[in-house]
Short mmCIF file of C-alpha atoms in Angstrom, two decimals:
data_model
loop_
_atom_site.label_atom_id
_atom_site.label_comp_id
_atom_site.label_asym_id
_atom_site.label_seq_id
_atom_site.Cartn_x
_atom_site.Cartn_y
_atom_site.Cartn_z
CA MET A 14 141.46 -131.27 239.18
CA ALA A 15 138.48 -129.39 237.75
CA THR A 16 135.08 -130.03 239.22
CA LEU A 17 131.70 -130.12 237.52
CA GLU A 18 130.86 -126.76 239.08
CA GLN A 19 133.68 -125.14 237.05
CA PHE A 20 132.01 -126.20 233.76
CA ALA A 21 128.56 -124.96 234.57
CA PRO A 22 126.64 -123.76 231.49
CA PRO A 23 126.37 -119.96 230.99
CA THR A 24 123.28 -118.22 232.13
CA LYS A 25 120.83 -116.62 229.74
CA ALA A 26 122.15 -113.19 230.67
CA GLU A 27 125.73 -114.25 229.84
CA ILE A 28 124.61 -115.61 226.48
CA TRP A 29 122.87 -112.37 225.53
CA GLN A 30 125.90 -110.38 226.67
CA GLY A 31 128.13 -112.48 224.42
CA ILE A 32 125.87 -111.80 221.46
CA ALA A 33 125.93 -108.08 222.22
CA ASP A 34 129.72 -108.10 222.47
CA ALA A 35 129.98 -109.86 219.09
CA LYS A 36 128.11 -107.00 217.46
CA VAL A 37 130.66 -104.44 218.63
CA ARG A 38 133.91 -104.56 216.60
CA ALA A 39 135.91 -102.89 219.37
CA ASN A 40 135.18 -105.88 221.60
CA HIS A 41 136.56 -108.44 219.15
CA THR A 42 140.28 -107.91 219.90
CA GLY A 43 142.49 -105.93 222.17
CA VAL A 44 145.21 -103.41 221.19
CA GLN A 45 148.85 -104.38 221.46
CA ALA A 46 151.84 -102.29 220.37
CA ILE A 47 153.95 -103.87 217.61
CA SER A 48 157.06 -103.12 219.63
CA THR A 49 155.88 -105.54 222.34
CA ILE A 50 155.97 -108.46 219.89
CA SER A 51 159.54 -109.70 219.84
CA GLY A 52 161.31 -109.08 216.49
CA LEU A 53 158.22 -107.93 214.60
CA GLN A 54 159.03 -104.22 214.58
CA GLY A 55 162.55 -104.77 213.18
CA ALA A 56 161.30 -107.16 210.53
CA LEU A 57 158.70 -104.67 209.37
CA ASP A 58 161.27 -101.85 209.24
CA ASP A 59 163.62 -103.94 207.09
CA LYS A 60 160.79 -104.94 204.80
CA ALA A 61 159.53 -101.38 204.44
CA SER A 62 162.75 -100.13 202.82
CA THR A 63 162.85 -102.76 200.06
CA SER A 64 159.29 -103.89 199.49
CA SER A 65 157.34 -103.15 196.34
CA VAL A 66 154.79 -101.34 198.47
CA ALA A 67 157.49 -99.03 199.85
CA GLN A 68 158.80 -98.35 196.33
CA ALA A 69 155.29 -97.57 195.13
CA ILE A 70 154.91 -95.12 197.99
CA SER A 71 158.20 -93.44 197.04
CA MET A 72 157.08 -93.18 193.41
CA ALA A 73 153.92 -91.44 194.57
CA GLU A 74 155.98 -89.18 196.79
CA SER A 75 157.77 -86.10 195.45
CA PHE A 76 161.16 -84.83 196.60
CA THR A 77 162.53 -81.30 196.79
CA ALA A 78 166.11 -82.59 196.48
CA VAL A 79 167.64 -85.64 194.81
CA PRO A 80 168.00 -88.46 197.38
CA THR A 81 171.44 -89.99 197.81
CA THR A 82 170.09 -93.42 198.76
CA PHE A 83 167.71 -95.76 196.99
CA ARG A 84 164.04 -94.89 197.46
CA SER A 85 162.44 -96.28 194.33
CA TRP A 86 163.48 -97.09 190.77
CA VAL A 87 161.74 -93.93 189.53
CA ILE A 88 161.25 -90.71 191.52
CA PHE A 89 160.11 -87.15 190.90
CA VAL A 90 161.98 -84.08 192.14
CA THR A 91 160.05 -80.82 192.17
CA GLN A 92 162.80 -78.28 192.85
CA PRO A 93 164.05 -76.12 191.22
CA HIS A 94 161.72 -77.51 188.54
CA LEU A 95 159.98 -80.84 187.91
CA ARG A 96 162.51 -83.56 187.03
CA THR A 97 162.30 -87.34 186.66
CA PHE A 98 165.13 -89.54 187.97
CA VAL A 99 165.91 -93.25 187.79
CA TRP A 100 168.21 -95.33 190.01
CA ASN A 101 171.23 -96.65 188.07
CA GLY A 102 172.39 -98.97 190.82
CA THR A 103 174.65 -96.38 192.43
CA LYS A 104 172.87 -93.03 192.29
CA TYR A 105 169.92 -91.22 190.79
CA VAL A 106 170.33 -89.90 187.23
CA ARG A 107 167.93 -88.12 184.93
CA ALA A 108 165.47 -90.45 183.26
CA PRO A 109 166.30 -91.17 179.59
CA TRP A 110 162.83 -89.99 178.58
CA HIS A 111 163.30 -86.72 180.49
CA ARG A 112 166.86 -85.72 179.55
CA PRO A 113 168.32 -82.22 179.76
CA GLY A 114 170.14 -80.59 176.85
CA VAL A 115 167.92 -81.85 174.02
CA LEU A 116 167.13 -79.29 171.30
CA PHE A 117 163.63 -79.16 169.88
CA PHE A 118 161.45 -76.81 167.86
CA SER A 119 157.90 -75.76 168.63
CA HIS A 120 155.55 -73.36 166.89
CA ALA A 121 153.21 -73.33 169.89
CA PRO A 122 152.81 -70.11 171.92
CA ALA A 123 155.86 -69.67 174.15
CA ALA A 124 153.70 -69.57 177.29
CA ASN A 125 152.52 -73.13 176.55
CA VAL A 126 156.02 -74.60 176.20
CA THR A 127 157.04 -75.35 179.79
CA HIS A 128 159.39 -78.31 179.27
CA GLY A 129 162.23 -76.26 177.80
CA ILE A 130 163.80 -72.81 177.65
CA GLN A 131 164.45 -70.74 174.54
CA VAL A 132 167.85 -70.90 172.88
CA ARG A 133 168.77 -67.24 172.67
CA ALA A 134 171.85 -65.22 173.57
CA ASP A 135 170.12 -62.22 175.12
CA VAL A 136 169.02 -64.07 178.28
CA THR A 137 171.28 -64.99 181.22
CA TYR A 138 170.22 -68.17 183.02
CA ASN A 139 171.07 -69.07 186.62
CA THR A 140 172.84 -72.38 187.12
CA ALA A 141 170.84 -72.97 190.32
CA ASP A 142 167.59 -72.78 188.34
CA HIS A 143 168.71 -75.33 185.73
CA PRO A 144 171.32 -77.54 187.48
CA ASP A 145 171.09 -80.58 185.21
CA LEU A 146 171.26 -78.54 182.01
CA ALA A 147 174.22 -76.54 183.35
CA GLU A 148 176.00 -79.77 184.27
CA ILE A 149 175.58 -81.41 180.88
CA LEU A 150 176.72 -78.20 179.15
CA GLY A 151 179.83 -78.09 181.34
CA VAL A 152 178.94 -74.80 183.04
CA SER A 153 181.21 -74.03 185.99
CA GLY A 154 179.92 -70.59 186.99
CA SER A 155 176.74 -69.39 188.65
CA THR A 156 175.21 -68.21 185.36
CA PHE A 157 175.35 -69.20 181.71
CA ILE A 158 174.25 -67.95 178.29
CA LEU A 159 173.11 -70.17 175.44
CA PRO A 160 174.19 -69.70 171.80
CA GLU A 161 171.97 -67.50 169.63
CA GLY A 162 169.35 -69.76 168.11
CA ARG A 163 166.90 -67.18 166.77
CA ALA A 164 166.53 -66.83 162.99
CA ARG A 165 168.97 -69.70 162.43
CA VAL A 166 168.70 -73.25 161.17
CA LEU A 167 170.33 -76.26 162.82
CA ARG A 168 173.11 -78.11 161.03
CA ALA A 169 174.73 -81.37 162.11
CA ALA A 170 178.34 -81.24 163.31
CA ASP A 171 180.97 -82.48 160.87
CA ASN A 172 182.36 -85.00 163.40
CA GLY A 173 185.27 -86.03 161.20
CA ARG A 174 183.44 -86.38 157.90
CA GLY A 175 185.54 -83.67 156.25
CA ILE A 176 182.83 -81.55 154.64
CA ASP A 177 183.54 -78.58 156.91
CA ALA A 178 185.81 -79.10 159.91
CA ALA A 179 184.60 -75.81 161.44
CA LEU A 180 181.23 -77.41 162.18
CA VAL A 181 181.68 -78.33 165.84
CA ASN A 182 178.99 -78.27 168.54
CA GLY A 183 177.95 -74.72 169.38
CA TYR A 184 179.69 -73.09 166.41
CA LEU A 185 177.72 -70.19 164.90
CA GLN A 186 178.41 -70.19 161.18
CA GLU A 187 177.47 -67.18 159.07
CA ASP A 188 175.80 -67.40 155.69
CA ALA A 189 177.67 -67.83 152.42
CA GLY A 190 176.85 -68.79 148.85
CA ARG A 191 178.27 -70.65 145.91
CA ASN A 192 180.27 -68.73 143.34
CA LEU A 193 178.41 -66.85 140.62
CA SER A 194 179.63 -67.09 137.06
CA GLY A 195 178.91 -65.47 133.73
CA TYR A 196 180.52 -64.61 130.42
CA TYR A 197 180.67 -62.07 127.65
CA TYR A 198 182.35 -61.98 124.29
CA MET A 199 184.14 -58.98 122.81
CA SER A 200 183.92 -58.70 119.09
CA ASP A 201 186.73 -57.41 117.00
CA ILE A 202 186.48 -53.65 117.01
CA SER A 203 187.29 -53.61 113.34
CA GLY A 204 184.20 -55.71 112.75
CA GLY A 205 181.96 -53.00 114.06
CA ASN A 206 180.52 -54.90 117.07
CA ALA A 207 181.03 -53.49 120.55
CA TRP A 208 181.30 -55.90 123.52
CA GLY A 209 178.17 -56.36 125.58
CA THR A 210 175.64 -56.76 122.83
CA THR A 211 172.73 -59.03 123.66
CA GLY A 212 173.97 -62.06 121.81
CA ASN A 213 177.39 -62.00 123.44
CA VAL A 214 176.56 -62.29 127.17
CA GLY A 215 175.23 -65.07 129.44
CA GLY A 216 175.14 -66.52 132.94
CA ALA A 217 174.87 -63.90 135.66
CA PHE A 218 175.51 -61.09 133.19
CA LYS A 219 172.90 -59.35 131.13
CA SER A 220 173.22 -56.69 128.48
CA LEU A 221 172.13 -53.15 129.15
CA GLY A 222 171.62 -52.71 125.45
CA SER A 223 172.47 -49.58 123.56
CA ALA A 224 173.37 -46.63 125.73
CA PRO A 225 173.23 -43.45 123.61
CA GLY A 226 175.49 -40.71 124.74
CA ARG A 227 177.86 -43.05 126.55
CA PRO A 228 181.49 -43.42 125.49
CA SER A 229 181.66 -45.52 122.38
CA PHE A 230 184.18 -46.78 119.93
CA GLN A 231 183.76 -43.72 117.76
CA GLY A 232 187.17 -42.58 118.84
CA TYR A 233 188.49 -45.62 117.04
CA GLY A 234 186.77 -44.70 113.84
CA ILE A 235 183.67 -46.88 114.50
CA ALA A 236 180.28 -45.24 114.61
CA GLY A 237 177.54 -46.23 117.07
CA ASP A 238 176.69 -46.24 120.76
CA ALA A 239 178.36 -48.27 123.51
CA PHE A 240 176.77 -51.35 125.07
CA GLY A 241 177.00 -52.19 128.78
CA LEU A 242 176.84 -55.22 131.12
CA VAL A 243 175.34 -55.70 134.59
CA LEU A 244 175.87 -58.52 137.11
CA ASP A 245 172.44 -59.83 138.26
CA ALA A 246 172.39 -62.93 140.51
CA SER A 247 168.61 -63.20 140.19
CA LEU A 248 169.20 -64.50 136.68
CA GLN A 249 170.49 -67.72 138.28
CA TRP A 250 168.63 -68.03 141.62
CA PRO A 251 166.00 -66.33 143.82
CA THR A 252 167.52 -63.45 145.75
CA ALA A 253 166.88 -61.95 149.21
CA ASN A 254 168.82 -60.05 151.86
CA GLU A 255 170.29 -63.33 153.19
CA PHE A 256 171.14 -66.85 152.03
CA ARG A 257 168.44 -69.21 153.23
CA VAL A 258 166.76 -72.57 152.73
CA LYS A 259 163.08 -73.40 152.36
CA SER A 260 161.83 -73.54 155.93
CA LEU A 261 158.99 -73.63 158.43
CA THR A 262 159.44 -71.08 161.20
CA ALA A 263 159.38 -72.30 164.81
CA THR A 264 161.10 -71.38 168.08
CA LEU A 265 164.16 -73.35 169.18
CA TYR A 266 164.13 -74.69 172.76
CA ILE A 267 166.41 -76.84 174.90
CA THR A 268 165.17 -79.23 177.58
CA ARG A 269 166.33 -78.55 181.11
#
C-alpha cells in the first residue's frame, strides 16, 4: 500500500525541469519501430498498395517499362518515348486520349511536332522505338516503313459502300480524271464547207481556223483552205500537271 511519502509534491527544481522538457519536442515522445507494434506493419503494407495515396504517388511516378500489375489507374511510361497508359482491369493499355496510329495534319515547323512521326516512305522506323504504333499496324519485324503520305490527300476507305472497292486502308491510288468530250460537224463537201470551221465545233475541241497551204478539198473540185481542230481540256476545266483538289498544304503525321 502506498504511503504519503510516495506522493510527495515535486520540488521547485523538478517543476522547472518539466517546463524545460516541454519546450523540447524531442522530449515529448520516444521512438519505436513500427515492426515492434503487432500487426501494424502488415496492415500498412496492405493499405499502401490499394490506397488513394499510393495511387496518387504512382501517378506522380514515371516508369521506364509498362508494369504488369496494378499501380494506379493512370500511369506514364517514359521509354522509348513518353506514353500514357490506363488500367483496364487486367492490364495497362494506351490511354484513349493518347492513342497510337492516329493520322493528323500540321502546318507547324516539323521540329515543333513531337507527338507524331511523318508519314513518308523514305524513312525506315525501328519497331523498338515505336512499339505501340508497330503493334497496332501489325508489324512483325524489327523495322517498318509507312505508306507515302507526301503530296497526297487522304480519302476515306470504301468499307463496302461500293463507290470504289479498291479503296482499302493503306491503298495508294493514283490520279485520274473524268472523261473529256467534244464534237464537230462535217459539212457536205458539195456545199463548200470544210469540217472544223468555227461554227461547227464545241466542247473540248476548238477550231484552228483557216490554215493556208494545208491540204484542202481542192482536189475534190472545191476551192479554199483546210480548217483544223485541236483538243484543249482547258476549255472545260483548269489544267495543271496533275489532277488535284482545292487544298491547304500541311504535313501528314501519325501518332506513336
